[in-house]
Short mmCIF file of C-alpha atoms in Angstrom, two decimals:
data_model
loop_
_atom_site.label_atom_id
_atom_site.label_comp_id
_atom_site.label_asym_id
_atom_site.label_seq_id
_atom_site.Cartn_x
_atom_site.Cartn_y
_atom_site.Cartn_z
CA MET A 1315 -1.59 26.41 4.60
CA THR A 1316 -4.22 24.42 6.69
CA ALA A 1317 -5.18 20.65 5.87
CA LYS A 1318 -7.64 18.27 6.46
CA LEU A 1319 -6.52 14.60 7.25
CA HIS A 1320 -9.31 11.85 5.78
CA LEU A 1321 -8.11 8.22 6.95
CA LEU A 1322 -9.68 5.45 5.16
CA GLY A 1323 -9.69 2.44 7.45
CA GLY A 1324 -8.51 4.62 10.22
CA SER A 1325 -9.61 2.32 13.34
CA GLY A 1326 -7.18 -0.18 12.21
CA ARG A 1327 -3.78 -0.57 14.26
CA ILE A 1328 -1.97 1.68 12.47
CA GLY A 1329 -4.66 4.02 12.03
CA ARG A 1330 -5.40 4.37 15.61
CA ALA A 1331 -1.67 4.86 16.64
CA LEU A 1332 -1.37 7.73 13.99
CA VAL A 1333 -4.40 9.45 15.63
CA ASP A 1334 -3.35 9.16 19.08
CA SER A 1335 0.11 10.61 17.99
CA LEU A 1336 -1.24 13.55 16.06
CA VAL A 1337 -3.72 14.23 19.48
CA ALA A 1338 -0.96 13.91 21.84
CA GLN A 1339 1.52 15.86 19.83
CA PRO A 1340 -0.49 17.86 16.44
CA LEU A 1341 1.13 18.55 13.44
CA ALA A 1342 1.20 22.41 12.77
CA ASN A 1343 -0.72 22.15 9.18
CA VAL A 1344 -3.55 19.54 10.31
CA SER A 1345 -6.52 21.14 11.92
CA ALA A 1346 -9.01 18.28 11.56
CA ILE A 1347 -8.92 14.44 11.23
CA GLN A 1348 -11.90 12.22 9.72
CA ILE A 1349 -12.11 8.54 9.91
CA TYR A 1350 -13.69 6.40 7.79
CA CYS A 1351 -14.39 3.00 9.27
CA ASP A 1352 -17.10 0.52 9.46
CA SER A 1353 -20.32 2.26 10.37
CA THR A 1354 -20.84 -0.06 13.53
CA LYS A 1355 -17.42 1.23 14.91
CA GLY A 1356 -17.97 4.99 13.99
CA ALA A 1357 -19.60 6.04 17.27
CA LYS A 1358 -17.52 4.34 19.41
CA VAL A 1359 -14.12 5.95 17.85
CA GLU A 1360 -15.58 9.57 17.51
CA ALA A 1361 -16.40 9.13 21.12
CA HIS A 1362 -12.79 7.87 22.05
CA TYR A 1363 -11.66 11.51 20.79
CA ALA A 1364 -14.39 13.80 21.94
CA ALA A 1365 -11.91 15.85 24.29
CA SER A 1366 -9.48 16.37 21.30
CA THR A 1367 -10.48 19.91 19.36
CA SER A 1368 -7.16 20.67 17.97
CA PRO A 1369 -7.08 18.69 15.71
CA ARG A 1370 -10.72 17.83 15.49
CA VAL A 1371 -11.44 14.15 15.40
CA LYS A 1372 -14.68 12.85 13.78
CA ALA A 1373 -15.31 9.30 12.80
CA SER A 1374 -18.00 8.16 10.05
CA GLY A 1375 -18.86 5.09 7.68
CA TYR A 1376 -16.90 4.45 4.44
CA SER A 1377 -19.45 5.87 2.69
CA ALA A 1378 -19.51 9.10 4.07
CA PHE A 1379 -16.02 9.40 1.74
CA ASN A 1380 -17.23 11.01 -1.46
CA THR A 1381 -17.60 14.86 -1.60
CA ILE A 1382 -14.79 15.62 0.54
CA SER A 1383 -12.86 18.95 -1.09
CA ALA A 1384 -14.37 22.02 0.58
CA ALA A 1385 -15.09 23.26 -3.17
CA SER A 1386 -17.89 21.00 -3.40
CA LYS A 1387 -19.76 21.65 0.04
CA PRO A 1388 -19.16 25.38 1.39
CA ASN A 1389 -19.01 24.69 5.23
CA PRO A 1390 -18.19 27.02 8.19
CA GLU A 1391 -16.04 24.42 9.66
CA THR A 1392 -14.04 23.63 6.71
CA SER A 1393 -14.01 27.03 5.47
CA SER A 1394 -10.11 27.66 6.52
CA ILE A 1395 -9.03 24.48 5.09
CA ASN A 1396 -7.24 24.42 1.85
CA LYS A 1397 -5.73 21.24 1.15
CA HIS A 1398 -7.02 17.44 1.98
CA ILE A 1399 -4.57 14.87 2.79
CA VAL A 1400 -6.00 10.88 2.16
CA LEU A 1401 -4.48 8.27 3.91
CA ASN A 1402 -5.38 5.01 2.51
CA LEU A 1403 -5.00 2.35 5.27
CA ARG A 1404 -7.96 0.02 4.07
CA GLY A 1405 -6.93 -3.32 3.34
CA ILE A 1406 -6.98 -6.94 4.44
CA ASN A 1407 -3.39 -8.28 5.53
CA ASN A 1408 -4.93 -11.37 7.46
CA LYS A 1409 -3.65 -14.73 6.01
CA LYS A 1410 -6.40 -16.36 7.50
CA GLN A 1411 -8.91 -13.97 5.82
CA TRP A 1412 -7.22 -14.57 2.29
CA LEU A 1413 -7.30 -17.89 2.35
CA ASN A 1414 -11.09 -18.21 3.75
CA GLN A 1415 -12.42 -15.22 1.57
CA PRO A 1416 -10.36 -14.78 -0.99
CA LEU A 1417 -13.00 -12.98 -3.27
CA ASP A 1418 -14.24 -10.37 -0.71
CA SER A 1419 -10.71 -9.67 0.22
CA LEU A 1420 -10.09 -9.02 -3.52
CA GLU A 1421 -13.24 -7.06 -3.71
CA LEU A 1422 -12.64 -4.90 -1.10
CA HIS A 1423 -8.82 -4.31 -2.16
CA THR A 1424 -10.39 -2.93 -5.42
CA ARG A 1425 -13.07 -0.88 -3.69
CA SER A 1426 -10.68 0.88 -1.35
CA CYS A 1427 -8.88 2.59 -4.18
CA ARG A 1428 -11.96 3.25 -6.07
CA SER A 1429 -13.64 5.08 -3.26
CA VAL A 1430 -10.55 7.50 -3.59
CA VAL A 1431 -10.90 7.65 -7.37
CA GLU A 1432 -14.31 8.56 -7.55
CA ALA A 1433 -13.83 11.07 -4.64
CA ASP A 1434 -13.92 14.74 -5.90
CA LEU A 1435 -10.09 15.45 -4.84
CA TRP A 1436 -9.34 16.52 -8.07
CA MET A 1437 -11.65 19.85 -7.71
CA GLN A 1438 -9.33 21.30 -5.58
CA PRO A 1439 -5.52 21.92 -6.49
CA GLY A 1440 -2.73 20.49 -4.30
CA ASN A 1441 -4.44 17.58 -2.42
CA GLU A 1442 -2.27 14.66 -1.55
CA ILE A 1443 -2.86 11.07 -1.53
CA ILE A 1444 -0.95 8.53 0.63
CA HIS A 1445 -1.56 4.72 0.18
CA LEU A 1446 -0.12 2.22 2.25
CA SER A 1447 0.92 -0.56 -0.42
CA SER A 1448 3.13 -3.30 0.61
CA LEU A 1449 7.30 -4.09 0.24
CA LEU A 1450 6.14 -7.63 -1.56
CA CYS A 1451 5.13 -5.08 -4.71
CA ASP A 1452 9.23 -4.42 -4.78
CA LEU A 1453 9.50 -8.32 -5.14
CA ILE A 1454 7.39 -8.46 -8.11
CA GLU A 1455 9.20 -5.83 -10.02
CA GLY A 1456 12.50 -7.32 -9.44
CA PRO A 1457 14.18 -10.17 -10.96
CA SER A 1458 12.46 -12.99 -9.38
CA SER A 1459 9.57 -14.80 -10.50
CA LEU A 1460 6.02 -14.75 -8.59
CA ALA A 1461 6.63 -18.65 -7.87
CA ASP A 1462 9.66 -18.08 -6.69
CA ILE A 1463 8.39 -15.02 -4.56
CA CYS A 1464 5.66 -17.01 -3.05
CA GLU A 1465 7.72 -20.10 -1.64
CA GLY A 1466 4.81 -22.50 -1.62
CA GLN A 1467 2.20 -20.17 -0.46
CA GLU A 1468 0.38 -19.37 -4.00
CA SER A 1469 -3.03 -19.56 -2.39
CA TYR A 1470 -2.51 -16.70 -0.18
CA ARG A 1471 0.54 -14.56 -1.55
CA ARG A 1472 -0.37 -14.78 -5.35
CA PRO A 1473 -3.76 -13.10 -5.04
CA TYR A 1474 -2.59 -10.48 -2.17
CA MET A 1475 0.62 -9.56 -3.98
CA VAL A 1476 -1.14 -8.82 -7.61
CA SER A 1477 -4.20 -7.11 -5.60
CA ARG A 1478 -1.64 -4.71 -3.95
CA LEU A 1479 0.03 -3.90 -7.67
CA HIS A 1480 -3.50 -3.34 -9.09
CA GLN A 1481 -4.14 -0.73 -5.86
CA GLU A 1482 -1.02 0.86 -7.27
CA MET A 1483 -2.14 0.92 -11.10
CA ILE A 1484 -5.66 2.18 -10.32
CA LEU A 1485 -4.27 5.22 -7.91
CA SER A 1486 -1.43 5.78 -10.47
CA ALA A 1487 -3.57 6.04 -13.29
CA ASN A 1488 -5.59 8.59 -11.13
CA ALA A 1489 -2.58 10.56 -10.00
CA TYR A 1490 -1.62 11.27 -13.78
CA GLN A 1491 -4.83 11.97 -15.31
CA HIS A 1492 -5.94 14.47 -12.50
CA SER A 1493 -2.36 15.61 -11.22
CA ILE A 1494 -2.85 14.47 -7.81
CA CYS A 1495 0.41 13.78 -5.97
CA THR A 1496 0.46 10.37 -4.70
CA SER A 1497 2.60 8.19 -2.63
CA PHE A 1498 2.59 4.66 -2.17
CA LEU A 1499 4.47 3.67 1.12
CA ARG A 1500 5.78 0.20 0.33
CA MET A 1501 5.20 -1.44 3.92
CA PRO A 1502 7.16 -4.43 5.79
CA ALA A 1503 5.87 -6.44 8.37
CA VAL A 1504 4.90 -3.93 11.32
CA TYR A 1505 5.62 -4.70 14.50
CA GLY A 1506 5.31 -2.95 18.34
CA PHE A 1507 1.72 -3.22 19.10
CA GLU A 1508 0.03 -4.67 22.07
CA ASP A 1509 -1.48 -7.57 20.41
CA ASP A 1510 1.90 -8.46 18.30
CA HIS A 1511 1.49 -12.21 20.06
CA LEU A 1512 -1.52 -12.84 18.29
CA SER A 1513 0.24 -11.90 14.91
CA PRO A 1514 0.55 -15.42 12.52
CA TRP A 1515 3.81 -14.70 11.37
CA VAL A 1516 7.47 -15.88 11.76
CA LEU A 1517 8.97 -14.18 14.43
CA ASN A 1518 6.21 -15.45 16.59
CA SER A 1519 6.28 -19.19 15.79
CA LEU A 1520 10.06 -18.77 16.58
CA CYS A 1521 9.22 -17.34 20.02
CA LYS A 1522 6.44 -19.94 20.84
CA ALA A 1523 8.85 -22.75 20.21
CA LYS A 1524 11.14 -21.34 22.35
CA LEU A 1525 8.45 -20.91 25.23
CA ARG A 1526 7.65 -24.46 24.80
CA GLY A 1527 11.11 -25.49 25.13
CA GLN A 1528 11.41 -26.56 21.57
CA ARG A 1529 14.45 -26.25 19.07
CA VAL A 1530 14.30 -22.81 17.69
CA GLU A 1531 14.77 -23.67 14.15
CA PRO A 1532 13.11 -22.07 11.45
CA ARG A 1533 11.77 -24.05 8.33
CA HIS A 1534 13.19 -21.28 5.94
CA PRO A 1535 16.63 -20.20 7.29
CA ASP A 1536 17.54 -18.34 4.03
CA ARG A 1537 14.36 -16.34 3.70
CA ILE A 1538 14.46 -12.67 3.95
CA VAL A 1539 12.17 -10.59 5.98
CA TYR A 1540 11.73 -6.65 6.75
CA MET A 1541 10.36 -5.34 9.92
CA SER A 1542 9.51 -1.77 11.16
CA HIS A 1543 8.51 -0.85 14.29
CA ARG A 1544 5.48 1.26 15.33
CA ASP A 1545 7.06 4.07 16.71
CA PRO A 1546 9.72 4.91 14.39
CA LEU A 1547 7.11 4.02 11.40
CA LEU A 1548 4.81 7.24 12.86
CA VAL A 1549 7.54 9.55 13.00
CA TRP A 1550 8.14 8.83 9.34
CA ILE A 1551 4.39 9.11 8.06
CA ARG A 1552 4.05 12.23 10.50
CA ALA A 1553 7.22 14.01 8.55
CA LEU A 1554 5.10 12.77 5.17
CA ILE A 1555 1.87 14.29 6.63
CA GLY A 1556 3.40 17.55 8.03
CA GLY A 1557 5.64 18.41 4.73
CA SER A 1558 9.04 18.06 6.66
CA ALA A 1559 9.65 15.34 4.46
CA ASN A 1560 9.57 16.52 0.65
CA GLN A 1561 9.12 13.21 -1.35
CA CYS A 1562 5.63 14.01 -2.27
CA ARG A 1563 6.76 17.26 -3.87
CA MET A 1564 9.27 15.65 -6.17
CA ARG A 1565 6.90 13.69 -8.40
CA THR A 1566 3.20 12.94 -9.28
CA VAL A 1567 3.86 9.39 -8.24
CA ASN A 1568 6.00 8.40 -5.79
CA PHE A 1569 7.24 4.84 -4.03
CA LEU A 1570 8.37 4.87 -0.92
CA ARG A 1571 10.09 2.69 1.65
CA PRO A 1572 9.76 3.11 5.44
CA PRO A 1573 12.91 3.11 7.61
CA MET A 1574 13.24 -1.20 8.03
CA LEU A 1575 15.54 -3.88 9.31
CA ARG A 1576 16.54 -6.29 6.68
CA LEU A 1577 17.63 -9.89 7.97
CA SER A 1578 17.34 -13.33 7.16
CA VAL A 1579 14.85 -15.72 9.31
CA SER A 1580 18.32 -17.49 10.64
CA ALA A 1581 19.34 -14.36 12.07
CA LEU A 1582 15.95 -13.74 13.63
CA ALA A 1583 15.92 -17.25 15.44
CA THR A 1584 19.51 -16.25 16.45
CA LEU A 1585 17.91 -12.99 18.33
CA VAL A 1586 15.24 -15.43 19.89
CA LYS A 1587 17.65 -17.99 21.13
CA GLU A 1588 19.95 -15.34 22.63
CA SER A 1589 17.00 -12.67 24.12
CA PRO A 1590 17.32 -10.98 25.91
CA ARG A 1591 20.88 -9.89 25.32
CA LEU A 1592 21.13 -6.80 23.34
CA LEU A 1593 22.65 -6.85 19.81
CA SER A 1594 25.67 -4.09 18.78
CA SER A 1595 25.72 -2.97 15.74
CA ALA A 1596 28.89 -4.93 15.13
CA GLU A 1597 27.35 -8.10 16.08
CA ALA A 1598 24.28 -7.19 13.87
CA GLY A 1599 26.77 -7.05 10.86
CA GLN A 1600 27.81 -10.00 11.41
CA LEU A 1601 24.59 -11.53 11.14
CA GLN A 1602 24.12 -9.88 7.91
CA ILE A 1603 21.57 -7.43 9.50
CA MET A 1604 21.16 -4.06 7.51
CA PHE A 1605 19.05 -1.07 7.84
CA GLU A 1606 16.96 0.07 4.85
CA GLY A 1607 14.58 2.66 3.92
CA ASP A 1608 14.01 6.30 1.88
CA ALA A 1609 14.63 8.46 5.41
CA GLU A 1610 18.20 9.34 5.68
CA ILE A 1611 20.19 6.61 7.64
CA ALA A 1612 22.53 7.31 10.60
CA ASP A 1613 24.58 4.98 12.63
CA HIS A 1614 22.28 5.61 15.85
CA ASP A 1615 19.18 4.77 14.12
CA PHE A 1616 20.63 1.50 13.42
CA ASP A 1617 21.28 0.65 17.34
CA PHE A 1618 17.82 2.45 17.64
CA HIS A 1619 15.83 -0.20 15.59
CA LEU A 1620 17.93 -2.88 16.85
CA THR A 1621 17.13 -2.41 20.58
CA LEU A 1622 13.39 -1.82 19.52
CA LEU A 1623 13.64 -5.58 18.05
CA THR A 1624 15.35 -7.07 20.57
CA THR A 1625 13.25 -5.35 23.52
CA SER A 1626 10.27 -6.41 21.44
CA ILE A 1627 11.23 -10.07 21.25
CA SER A 1628 11.57 -10.09 25.10
CA GLU A 1629 8.23 -9.16 25.56
CA LEU A 1630 6.79 -11.87 23.23
CA LEU A 1631 9.13 -14.25 24.99
CA VAL A 1632 6.67 -13.80 27.97
CA ASP A 1633 4.05 -16.46 27.99
CA HIS A 1634 0.49 -14.36 27.22
#
């Protein structure tokens, strides 16, 4: 079965890394990739992948994502494609944007899902939707109250979390109404990018304190953080797209968690203080660092994730 992969928001960090990976190591079932992004970026993105012929990579504005099914528009280039996989990466994760432009951010989250619902995916059986959501949705469905989860950041976290859950409700309803297999990837904080030092998150603040010669003391040491490195995350997403991970064939709607580390901010501060020393799995256990996710877990995976985290901390401790 030959599939065409549609990436909504494919010019972002995760989208670019995924396309780079698929061009370098193509999947047997993906013959074409269509990236949807701001129209001002389309030509530049397509030129970057011009040399790739298997898979073919093209880029266009978001408005082009409407009638994507081969059933709706006969086309010699798509005649061999009998499946469409939509990967929706479009969303606002930037804290400053949620604080400064909350209405625009809410509108974009809704619009990104409405464009998927209003497309003609239902016209061709076997199509799939994979939507990048947030691990914070797990917390909303847990025993803690919304006030406890927001922890004094109501102006940012509350609308972000509720809008992410709203996205899931829209796409779930679409999945059940049209029997379209839909998977929600509840994403933790993702690191491992060249511009990690620009991200306004707790790990950066701890590293910057050490670089300034200050005490590495977190304000909320007991807060739990979840972190996934880019490289194993891409391997996991590739397995979903390629079909070697069969979660998407279990139910119409699936809630999936990528491989990730679970640790307290206090444990994260300890890693920063002791960097560049590597951490053994036994020492990680003493710090109550755990490996979680829906992928099959093995000891070597835990050690691999620990090494990735400690290496990234060492790189962040270089004064940029």
